[in-house]
Amino acid sequence: MKPSTIVVRPAPGRNSRAIIRFGAITVSAAIGRSGRTVMKREGDGATPIASMKLVSGFRRGERNGRLVTPLPIRRIRPDMLWCDQSDSASYNRLVRAPFRASHEEMRRKDGLYDICLVMDWNISSRARNRGSAIFFHLIRPGYEPTAGCVAVSLRDMRQLLPHLRKGTIVRVV
């Protein structure tokens, strides 16, 4: 039986580092600059302690080529944005430019979202100010902390992707 849960555990020493285990695969990860929390709030810099299903993903095609995964992955277009303004009707949703409310660009210059998997945190049942854009994406050099996401190296992401599908659980403990 294939594993269906990615377990994200805190790593010893730094609250912004984690260890990911998925079946026989174990890799290092970066998590939120404020560590983990059960009381996730917009902008707190913490990764939610929760079980979140993978919903879909995005990729920068010109940088990554073909990805092998059963997870639905869309190519990022320049007009793709993600709304992070909690009082917007589009809060925690993919939106298109031009868009006035506060948002993140999906086509980032720093490459963090070159492969970006969407976890169901505050998506299927949204609440204002509970956090937005909680993704499973690529790391910054040196495993710098994220703003609340889970991040791994490109090599480790490519190792995990063939096993990930819609509904795979990411459990942050």
Short mmCIF file of N, CA and C in Angstrom, two decimals:
data_model
loop_
_atom_site.label_atom_id
_atom_site.label_comp_id
_atom_site.label_asym_id
_atom_site.label_seq_id
_atom_site.Cartn_x
_atom_site.Cartn_y
_atom_site.Cartn_z
N MET A 1 0.83 -1.19 0.00
CA MET A 1 0.00 0.00 0.00
C MET A 1 0.88 1.25 0.00
N LYS A 2 0.56 2.20 -0.86
CA LYS A 2 1.34 3.43 -0.95
C LYS A 2 1.00 4.35 0.21
N PRO A 3 2.00 5.10 0.71
CA PRO A 3 1.70 6.05 1.78
C PRO A 3 0.78 7.16 1.27
N SER A 4 -0.06 7.67 2.14
CA SER A 4 -0.98 8.74 1.74
C SER A 4 -0.83 9.98 2.62
N THR A 5 0.14 9.95 3.54
CA THR A 5 0.34 11.07 4.45
C THR A 5 1.81 11.47 4.50
N ILE A 6 2.04 12.76 4.29
CA ILE A 6 3.37 13.35 4.47
C ILE A 6 3.36 13.89 5.90
N VAL A 7 4.29 13.45 6.72
CA VAL A 7 4.36 13.93 8.11
C VAL A 7 5.49 14.96 8.21
N VAL A 8 5.15 16.13 8.70
CA VAL A 8 6.11 17.23 8.86
C VAL A 8 6.32 17.43 10.37
N ARG A 9 7.51 17.05 10.84
CA ARG A 9 7.84 17.15 12.27
C ARG A 9 8.89 18.23 12.49
N PRO A 10 8.86 18.88 13.64
CA PRO A 10 9.90 19.88 13.91
C PRO A 10 11.27 19.22 13.98
N ALA A 11 12.27 19.91 13.46
CA ALA A 11 13.65 19.42 13.55
C ALA A 11 14.26 20.00 14.82
N PRO A 12 15.19 19.28 15.44
CA PRO A 12 15.81 19.82 16.66
C PRO A 12 16.66 21.06 16.34
N GLY A 13 16.66 22.00 17.27
CA GLY A 13 17.57 23.13 17.14
C GLY A 13 16.95 24.43 16.68
N ARG A 14 16.11 24.41 15.64
CA ARG A 14 15.52 25.65 15.13
C ARG A 14 14.04 25.44 14.87
N ASN A 15 13.21 26.38 15.35
CA ASN A 15 11.77 26.20 15.20
C ASN A 15 11.29 26.40 13.76
N SER A 16 12.17 26.88 12.87
CA SER A 16 11.79 27.08 11.47
C SER A 16 12.29 25.97 10.56
N ARG A 17 12.77 24.89 11.16
CA ARG A 17 13.24 23.74 10.38
C ARG A 17 12.38 22.52 10.71
N ALA A 18 12.25 21.64 9.73
CA ALA A 18 11.42 20.45 9.91
C ALA A 18 12.04 19.26 9.20
N ILE A 19 11.52 18.10 9.53
CA ILE A 19 11.87 16.86 8.85
C ILE A 19 10.58 16.29 8.29
N ILE A 20 10.63 15.96 7.01
CA ILE A 20 9.46 15.40 6.33
C ILE A 20 9.68 13.91 6.13
N ARG A 21 8.64 13.16 6.43
CA ARG A 21 8.68 11.71 6.20
C ARG A 21 7.46 11.33 5.38
N PHE A 22 7.72 10.59 4.30
CA PHE A 22 6.66 10.09 3.43
C PHE A 22 7.06 8.68 3.02
N GLY A 23 6.48 7.68 3.69
CA GLY A 23 6.90 6.29 3.45
C GLY A 23 8.37 6.16 3.82
N ALA A 24 9.18 5.66 2.88
CA ALA A 24 10.61 5.48 3.12
C ALA A 24 11.42 6.74 2.84
N ILE A 25 10.79 7.79 2.36
CA ILE A 25 11.48 9.04 2.02
C ILE A 25 11.52 9.96 3.23
N THR A 26 12.71 10.44 3.58
CA THR A 26 12.89 11.41 4.65
C THR A 26 13.75 12.54 4.11
N VAL A 27 13.25 13.79 4.22
CA VAL A 27 13.97 14.96 3.72
C VAL A 27 13.87 16.11 4.71
N SER A 28 14.78 17.06 4.58
CA SER A 28 14.76 18.27 5.40
C SER A 28 13.83 19.30 4.77
N ALA A 29 13.29 20.18 5.61
CA ALA A 29 12.38 21.21 5.12
C ALA A 29 12.53 22.48 5.95
N ALA A 30 12.04 23.57 5.37
CA ALA A 30 11.90 24.83 6.09
C ALA A 30 10.41 25.03 6.34
N ILE A 31 10.10 25.61 7.49
CA ILE A 31 8.71 25.96 7.80
C ILE A 31 8.70 27.43 8.24
N GLY A 32 7.59 27.89 8.78
CA GLY A 32 7.40 29.29 9.13
C GLY A 32 8.45 29.86 10.06
N ARG A 33 8.76 31.13 9.86
CA ARG A 33 9.77 31.82 10.68
C ARG A 33 9.38 31.84 12.16
N SER A 34 8.08 31.71 12.45
CA SER A 34 7.59 31.67 13.83
C SER A 34 7.32 30.24 14.30
N GLY A 35 7.80 29.27 13.54
CA GLY A 35 7.59 27.87 13.91
C GLY A 35 6.20 27.39 13.52
N ARG A 36 5.59 26.62 14.42
CA ARG A 36 4.27 26.03 14.16
C ARG A 36 3.27 26.59 15.16
N THR A 37 1.98 26.55 14.77
CA THR A 37 0.94 27.05 15.68
C THR A 37 -0.38 26.32 15.43
N VAL A 38 -1.18 26.21 16.48
CA VAL A 38 -2.54 25.70 16.33
C VAL A 38 -3.52 26.85 16.10
N MET A 39 -3.07 28.08 16.32
CA MET A 39 -3.92 29.27 16.18
C MET A 39 -3.41 30.15 15.03
N LYS A 40 -3.41 29.63 13.83
CA LYS A 40 -2.89 30.34 12.65
C LYS A 40 -3.67 31.63 12.39
N ARG A 41 -2.92 32.72 12.17
CA ARG A 41 -3.50 34.03 11.86
C ARG A 41 -2.76 34.59 10.65
N GLU A 42 -3.43 35.38 9.85
CA GLU A 42 -2.82 36.00 8.67
C GLU A 42 -1.59 36.81 9.09
N GLY A 43 -0.47 36.55 8.44
CA GLY A 43 0.75 37.32 8.66
C GLY A 43 1.57 36.95 9.88
N ASP A 44 1.21 35.88 10.61
CA ASP A 44 1.94 35.53 11.83
C ASP A 44 3.26 34.80 11.57
N GLY A 45 3.49 34.37 10.34
CA GLY A 45 4.74 33.70 10.02
C GLY A 45 4.84 32.28 10.53
N ALA A 46 3.74 31.71 10.96
CA ALA A 46 3.74 30.34 11.51
C ALA A 46 3.09 29.36 10.55
N THR A 47 3.55 28.12 10.62
CA THR A 47 2.97 27.03 9.84
C THR A 47 1.87 26.39 10.69
N PRO A 48 0.68 26.21 10.13
CA PRO A 48 -0.40 25.64 10.94
C PRO A 48 -0.15 24.18 11.31
N ILE A 49 -0.39 23.85 12.57
CA ILE A 49 -0.38 22.45 13.00
C ILE A 49 -1.74 21.90 12.58
N ALA A 50 -1.73 21.06 11.57
CA ALA A 50 -2.99 20.61 10.98
C ALA A 50 -2.72 19.49 9.99
N SER A 51 -3.78 18.81 9.59
CA SER A 51 -3.75 17.85 8.48
C SER A 51 -4.42 18.53 7.30
N MET A 52 -3.66 18.73 6.24
CA MET A 52 -4.15 19.47 5.07
C MET A 52 -4.02 18.61 3.82
N LYS A 53 -5.09 18.50 3.06
CA LYS A 53 -5.04 17.73 1.82
C LYS A 53 -4.37 18.55 0.72
N LEU A 54 -3.61 17.86 -0.13
CA LEU A 54 -3.10 18.51 -1.33
C LEU A 54 -4.27 18.65 -2.29
N VAL A 55 -4.42 19.83 -2.86
CA VAL A 55 -5.53 20.14 -3.75
C VAL A 55 -5.09 20.12 -5.20
N SER A 56 -3.98 20.81 -5.49
CA SER A 56 -3.47 20.95 -6.84
C SER A 56 -2.09 21.57 -6.75
N GLY A 57 -1.56 21.97 -7.90
CA GLY A 57 -0.25 22.60 -7.89
C GLY A 57 -0.05 23.51 -9.08
N PHE A 58 1.08 24.23 -9.01
CA PHE A 58 1.49 25.14 -10.07
C PHE A 58 2.95 24.90 -10.37
N ARG A 59 3.36 25.25 -11.59
CA ARG A 59 4.76 25.10 -11.96
C ARG A 59 5.16 26.18 -12.95
N ARG A 60 6.44 26.51 -12.93
CA ARG A 60 7.02 27.39 -13.94
C ARG A 60 7.58 26.47 -15.02
N GLY A 61 6.86 26.32 -16.09
CA GLY A 61 7.25 25.39 -17.14
C GLY A 61 8.58 25.66 -17.76
N GLU A 62 8.91 26.95 -17.95
CA GLU A 62 10.18 27.27 -18.61
C GLU A 62 11.38 26.97 -17.72
N ARG A 63 11.15 26.74 -16.44
CA ARG A 63 12.26 26.44 -15.52
C ARG A 63 12.32 24.97 -15.13
N ASN A 64 11.22 24.26 -15.20
CA ASN A 64 11.19 22.90 -14.66
C ASN A 64 10.97 21.81 -15.67
N GLY A 65 10.57 22.15 -16.86
CA GLY A 65 10.29 21.10 -17.83
C GLY A 65 9.14 20.23 -17.37
N ARG A 66 9.21 18.98 -17.72
CA ARG A 66 8.14 18.03 -17.40
C ARG A 66 8.26 17.54 -15.96
N LEU A 67 7.13 17.52 -15.27
CA LEU A 67 7.09 16.98 -13.92
C LEU A 67 6.28 15.69 -13.93
N VAL A 68 6.78 14.69 -13.25
CA VAL A 68 6.08 13.41 -13.16
C VAL A 68 5.31 13.38 -11.85
N THR A 69 3.98 13.47 -11.96
CA THR A 69 3.13 13.44 -10.77
C THR A 69 1.68 13.22 -11.19
N PRO A 70 0.92 12.46 -10.40
CA PRO A 70 -0.52 12.35 -10.65
C PRO A 70 -1.32 13.55 -10.11
N LEU A 71 -0.65 14.45 -9.39
CA LEU A 71 -1.31 15.64 -8.85
C LEU A 71 -1.61 16.61 -9.99
N PRO A 72 -2.82 17.20 -10.04
CA PRO A 72 -3.10 18.19 -11.10
C PRO A 72 -2.21 19.42 -10.93
N ILE A 73 -1.40 19.69 -11.96
CA ILE A 73 -0.44 20.81 -11.94
C ILE A 73 -0.73 21.73 -13.11
N ARG A 74 -0.88 23.03 -12.82
CA ARG A 74 -1.11 24.03 -13.87
C ARG A 74 0.16 24.85 -14.09
N ARG A 75 0.38 25.22 -15.32
CA ARG A 75 1.51 26.10 -15.64
C ARG A 75 1.17 27.52 -15.18
N ILE A 76 2.11 28.18 -14.51
CA ILE A 76 1.89 29.53 -14.02
C ILE A 76 1.98 30.52 -15.17
N ARG A 77 0.95 31.36 -15.25
CA ARG A 77 0.93 32.44 -16.23
C ARG A 77 1.33 33.75 -15.53
N PRO A 78 1.81 34.72 -16.27
CA PRO A 78 2.22 35.99 -15.65
C PRO A 78 1.09 36.71 -14.91
N ASP A 79 -0.17 36.48 -15.28
CA ASP A 79 -1.28 37.19 -14.64
C ASP A 79 -1.84 36.47 -13.41
N MET A 80 -1.22 35.37 -12.99
CA MET A 80 -1.72 34.62 -11.83
C MET A 80 -1.24 35.24 -10.53
N LEU A 81 -2.18 35.52 -9.65
CA LEU A 81 -1.92 36.10 -8.34
C LEU A 81 -2.69 35.30 -7.30
N TRP A 82 -2.32 35.45 -6.02
CA TRP A 82 -3.05 34.79 -4.93
C TRP A 82 -3.44 35.86 -3.92
N CYS A 83 -4.72 36.04 -3.68
CA CYS A 83 -5.22 37.09 -2.79
C CYS A 83 -4.93 36.75 -1.33
N ASP A 84 -4.29 37.71 -0.62
CA ASP A 84 -4.02 37.52 0.80
C ASP A 84 -4.63 38.62 1.67
N GLN A 85 -5.59 39.33 1.12
CA GLN A 85 -6.30 40.38 1.87
C GLN A 85 -7.55 39.78 2.49
N SER A 86 -7.57 39.66 3.82
CA SER A 86 -8.61 38.87 4.49
C SER A 86 -10.02 39.42 4.35
N ASP A 87 -10.19 40.70 4.07
CA ASP A 87 -11.55 41.23 3.91
C ASP A 87 -12.02 41.22 2.45
N SER A 88 -11.25 40.62 1.56
CA SER A 88 -11.64 40.52 0.15
C SER A 88 -12.51 39.28 -0.07
N ALA A 89 -13.44 39.38 -0.98
CA ALA A 89 -14.26 38.22 -1.36
C ALA A 89 -13.40 37.14 -2.01
N SER A 90 -12.22 37.51 -2.50
CA SER A 90 -11.31 36.56 -3.15
C SER A 90 -10.22 36.06 -2.21
N TYR A 91 -10.34 36.34 -0.91
CA TYR A 91 -9.33 35.94 0.07
C TYR A 91 -8.96 34.48 -0.08
N ASN A 92 -7.65 34.24 -0.10
CA ASN A 92 -7.08 32.89 -0.18
C ASN A 92 -7.55 32.15 -1.44
N ARG A 93 -7.59 32.89 -2.54
CA ARG A 93 -7.98 32.33 -3.83
C ARG A 93 -7.02 32.79 -4.91
N LEU A 94 -6.92 31.99 -5.96
CA LEU A 94 -6.19 32.38 -7.15
C LEU A 94 -7.00 33.46 -7.86
N VAL A 95 -6.35 34.55 -8.23
CA VAL A 95 -7.00 35.65 -8.95
C VAL A 95 -6.11 36.03 -10.13
N ARG A 96 -6.65 36.87 -10.99
CA ARG A 96 -5.90 37.31 -12.17
C ARG A 96 -5.62 38.81 -12.11
N ALA A 97 -4.46 39.18 -12.62
CA ALA A 97 -4.10 40.59 -12.74
C ALA A 97 -4.90 41.19 -13.89
N PRO A 98 -5.24 42.45 -13.79
CA PRO A 98 -4.97 43.36 -12.66
C PRO A 98 -5.92 43.08 -11.50
N PHE A 99 -5.41 43.22 -10.28
CA PHE A 99 -6.18 42.94 -9.08
C PHE A 99 -5.75 43.93 -8.01
N ARG A 100 -6.69 44.69 -7.45
CA ARG A 100 -6.37 45.78 -6.53
C ARG A 100 -6.03 45.32 -5.11
N ALA A 101 -6.72 44.33 -4.61
CA ALA A 101 -6.50 43.90 -3.22
C ALA A 101 -5.10 43.32 -3.07
N SER A 102 -4.63 43.23 -1.83
CA SER A 102 -3.31 42.68 -1.54
C SER A 102 -3.21 41.24 -2.06
N HIS A 103 -2.04 40.92 -2.63
CA HIS A 103 -1.87 39.60 -3.25
C HIS A 103 -0.39 39.24 -3.35
N GLU A 104 -0.15 37.98 -3.66
CA GLU A 104 1.19 37.49 -3.99
C GLU A 104 1.21 37.16 -5.47
N GLU A 105 2.35 37.36 -6.09
CA GLU A 105 2.53 36.93 -7.48
C GLU A 105 2.90 35.45 -7.46
N MET A 106 2.25 34.66 -8.28
CA MET A 106 2.57 33.24 -8.36
C MET A 106 3.86 33.04 -9.17
N ARG A 107 4.11 33.91 -10.12
CA ARG A 107 5.30 33.82 -10.96
C ARG A 107 6.41 34.65 -10.32
N ARG A 108 6.95 34.13 -9.23
CA ARG A 108 7.92 34.86 -8.43
C ARG A 108 9.30 34.87 -9.10
N LYS A 109 10.00 35.97 -8.90
CA LYS A 109 11.36 36.07 -9.43
C LYS A 109 12.34 35.18 -8.67
N ASP A 110 12.07 34.95 -7.37
CA ASP A 110 13.01 34.17 -6.54
C ASP A 110 12.88 32.66 -6.74
N GLY A 111 11.90 32.20 -7.52
CA GLY A 111 11.80 30.77 -7.83
C GLY A 111 11.12 29.91 -6.78
N LEU A 112 10.67 30.48 -5.67
CA LEU A 112 10.07 29.66 -4.61
C LEU A 112 8.84 28.90 -5.11
N TYR A 113 8.08 29.50 -6.02
CA TYR A 113 6.87 28.86 -6.52
C TYR A 113 7.09 28.20 -7.88
N ASP A 114 8.34 27.95 -8.26
CA ASP A 114 8.58 27.25 -9.52
C ASP A 114 7.87 25.90 -9.51
N ILE A 115 7.79 25.29 -8.34
CA ILE A 115 6.89 24.16 -8.08
C ILE A 115 6.19 24.50 -6.78
N CYS A 116 4.88 24.64 -6.83
CA CYS A 116 4.11 25.12 -5.70
C CYS A 116 2.84 24.28 -5.57
N LEU A 117 2.72 23.54 -4.49
CA LEU A 117 1.57 22.68 -4.27
C LEU A 117 0.63 23.37 -3.28
N VAL A 118 -0.65 23.36 -3.61
CA VAL A 118 -1.66 24.03 -2.79
C VAL A 118 -2.19 23.04 -1.76
N MET A 119 -2.07 23.40 -0.48
CA MET A 119 -2.63 22.59 0.60
C MET A 119 -3.95 23.22 1.03
N ASP A 120 -4.89 22.40 1.41
CA ASP A 120 -6.22 22.90 1.80
C ASP A 120 -6.18 23.46 3.22
N TRP A 121 -5.52 24.61 3.35
CA TRP A 121 -5.57 25.37 4.58
C TRP A 121 -6.44 26.59 4.32
N ASN A 122 -7.59 26.66 4.95
CA ASN A 122 -8.49 27.80 4.85
C ASN A 122 -8.95 28.03 3.40
N ILE A 123 -9.08 26.96 2.63
CA ILE A 123 -9.54 27.08 1.25
C ILE A 123 -10.96 26.55 1.10
N SER A 124 -11.19 25.27 1.42
CA SER A 124 -12.53 24.71 1.23
C SER A 124 -13.53 25.30 2.21
N SER A 125 -13.05 25.72 3.36
CA SER A 125 -13.89 26.40 4.35
C SER A 125 -13.09 27.62 4.83
N ARG A 126 -13.32 28.78 4.19
CA ARG A 126 -12.53 29.97 4.48
C ARG A 126 -13.07 30.76 5.67
N ALA A 127 -12.14 31.32 6.42
CA ALA A 127 -12.48 32.25 7.50
C ALA A 127 -11.50 33.42 7.41
N ARG A 128 -12.01 34.62 7.59
CA ARG A 128 -11.15 35.80 7.53
C ARG A 128 -10.01 35.71 8.53
N ASN A 129 -8.85 36.12 8.06
CA ASN A 129 -7.66 36.26 8.91
C ASN A 129 -7.10 34.95 9.45
N ARG A 130 -7.50 33.80 8.88
CA ARG A 130 -7.00 32.49 9.35
C ARG A 130 -5.77 32.03 8.59
N GLY A 131 -5.28 32.86 7.67
CA GLY A 131 -4.07 32.53 6.93
C GLY A 131 -4.38 32.19 5.49
N SER A 132 -3.48 32.62 4.61
CA SER A 132 -3.66 32.39 3.18
C SER A 132 -2.34 31.96 2.56
N ALA A 133 -2.46 31.38 1.38
CA ALA A 133 -1.29 30.97 0.59
C ALA A 133 -0.37 30.05 1.39
N ILE A 134 -0.96 29.07 2.06
CA ILE A 134 -0.16 28.07 2.78
C ILE A 134 0.14 26.95 1.77
N PHE A 135 1.35 27.02 1.22
CA PHE A 135 1.75 26.13 0.13
C PHE A 135 2.87 25.19 0.56
N PHE A 136 3.11 24.19 -0.27
CA PHE A 136 4.26 23.29 -0.17
C PHE A 136 5.09 23.64 -1.40
N HIS A 137 6.21 24.35 -1.19
CA HIS A 137 6.96 24.90 -2.32
C HIS A 137 8.46 24.68 -2.16
N LEU A 138 9.24 25.33 -2.99
CA LEU A 138 10.69 25.17 -2.98
C LEU A 138 11.33 26.11 -1.95
N ILE A 139 12.51 25.70 -1.47
CA ILE A 139 13.20 26.44 -0.40
C ILE A 139 14.01 27.61 -0.93
N ARG A 140 14.31 28.50 0.00
CA ARG A 140 15.32 29.54 -0.24
C ARG A 140 16.67 28.90 0.10
N PRO A 141 17.75 29.44 -0.43
CA PRO A 141 19.08 28.91 -0.08
C PRO A 141 19.27 28.90 1.44
N GLY A 142 19.89 27.84 1.95
CA GLY A 142 20.15 27.73 3.38
C GLY A 142 18.94 27.38 4.20
N TYR A 143 17.87 26.93 3.55
CA TYR A 143 16.65 26.56 4.25
C TYR A 143 16.14 27.70 5.12
N GLU A 144 16.18 28.92 4.56
CA GLU A 144 15.64 30.07 5.29
C GLU A 144 14.17 29.82 5.59
N PRO A 145 13.65 30.37 6.70
CA PRO A 145 12.25 30.17 7.07
C PRO A 145 11.29 30.70 6.01
N THR A 146 10.08 30.15 6.03
CA THR A 146 9.02 30.60 5.13
C THR A 146 8.10 31.56 5.89
N ALA A 147 7.07 32.02 5.21
CA ALA A 147 6.07 32.89 5.85
C ALA A 147 4.94 32.06 6.47
N GLY A 148 5.08 30.73 6.46
CA GLY A 148 4.07 29.83 7.02
C GLY A 148 3.90 28.56 6.21
N CYS A 149 4.58 28.50 5.09
CA CYS A 149 4.50 27.33 4.20
C CYS A 149 5.47 26.24 4.64
N VAL A 150 5.45 25.13 3.90
CA VAL A 150 6.42 24.05 4.03
C VAL A 150 7.24 24.08 2.74
N ALA A 151 8.58 24.07 2.86
CA ALA A 151 9.42 24.19 1.67
C ALA A 151 10.55 23.16 1.69
N VAL A 152 10.81 22.60 0.51
CA VAL A 152 11.86 21.60 0.34
C VAL A 152 12.72 21.96 -0.87
N SER A 153 13.85 21.27 -1.00
CA SER A 153 14.74 21.51 -2.14
C SER A 153 14.10 20.98 -3.43
N LEU A 154 14.56 21.47 -4.56
CA LEU A 154 14.07 21.01 -5.85
C LEU A 154 14.30 19.50 -6.00
N ARG A 155 15.46 19.03 -5.58
CA ARG A 155 15.76 17.60 -5.66
C ARG A 155 14.76 16.78 -4.85
N ASP A 156 14.48 17.23 -3.63
CA ASP A 156 13.55 16.51 -2.77
C ASP A 156 12.12 16.60 -3.29
N MET A 157 11.73 17.76 -3.84
CA MET A 157 10.39 17.90 -4.42
C MET A 157 10.23 16.92 -5.58
N ARG A 158 11.24 16.82 -6.43
CA ARG A 158 11.17 15.89 -7.57
C ARG A 158 11.09 14.44 -7.10
N GLN A 159 11.69 14.13 -5.98
CA GLN A 159 11.62 12.79 -5.40
C GLN A 159 10.22 12.49 -4.87
N LEU A 160 9.56 13.48 -4.29
CA LEU A 160 8.23 13.30 -3.71
C LEU A 160 7.11 13.31 -4.75
N LEU A 161 7.22 14.19 -5.76
CA LEU A 161 6.13 14.42 -6.71
C LEU A 161 5.50 13.17 -7.34
N PRO A 162 6.28 12.17 -7.77
CA PRO A 162 5.64 11.01 -8.41
C PRO A 162 4.66 10.26 -7.50
N HIS A 163 4.76 10.48 -6.19
CA HIS A 163 3.93 9.76 -5.22
C HIS A 163 2.74 10.59 -4.72
N LEU A 164 2.68 11.86 -5.11
CA LEU A 164 1.66 12.77 -4.57
C LEU A 164 0.47 12.85 -5.51
N ARG A 165 -0.70 12.87 -4.92
CA ARG A 165 -1.94 12.99 -5.71
C ARG A 165 -2.91 13.88 -4.96
N LYS A 166 -3.95 14.26 -5.63
CA LYS A 166 -4.97 15.07 -4.99
C LYS A 166 -5.51 14.26 -3.80
N GLY A 167 -5.55 14.89 -2.63
CA GLY A 167 -6.03 14.21 -1.43
C GLY A 167 -4.93 13.69 -0.54
N THR A 168 -3.67 13.65 -1.02
CA THR A 168 -2.56 13.27 -0.14
C THR A 168 -2.57 14.25 1.02
N ILE A 169 -2.42 13.74 2.24
CA ILE A 169 -2.44 14.56 3.44
C ILE A 169 -1.05 15.05 3.79
N VAL A 170 -0.93 16.33 4.10
CA VAL A 170 0.29 16.90 4.68
C VAL A 170 -0.07 17.18 6.13
N ARG A 171 0.50 16.40 7.03
CA ARG A 171 0.19 16.53 8.47
C ARG A 171 1.36 17.21 9.18
N VAL A 172 1.16 18.42 9.62
CA VAL A 172 2.16 19.15 10.39
C VAL A 172 1.86 18.87 11.87
N VAL A 173 2.84 18.28 12.56
CA VAL A 173 2.67 17.90 13.96
C VAL A 173 3.57 18.71 14.87
#
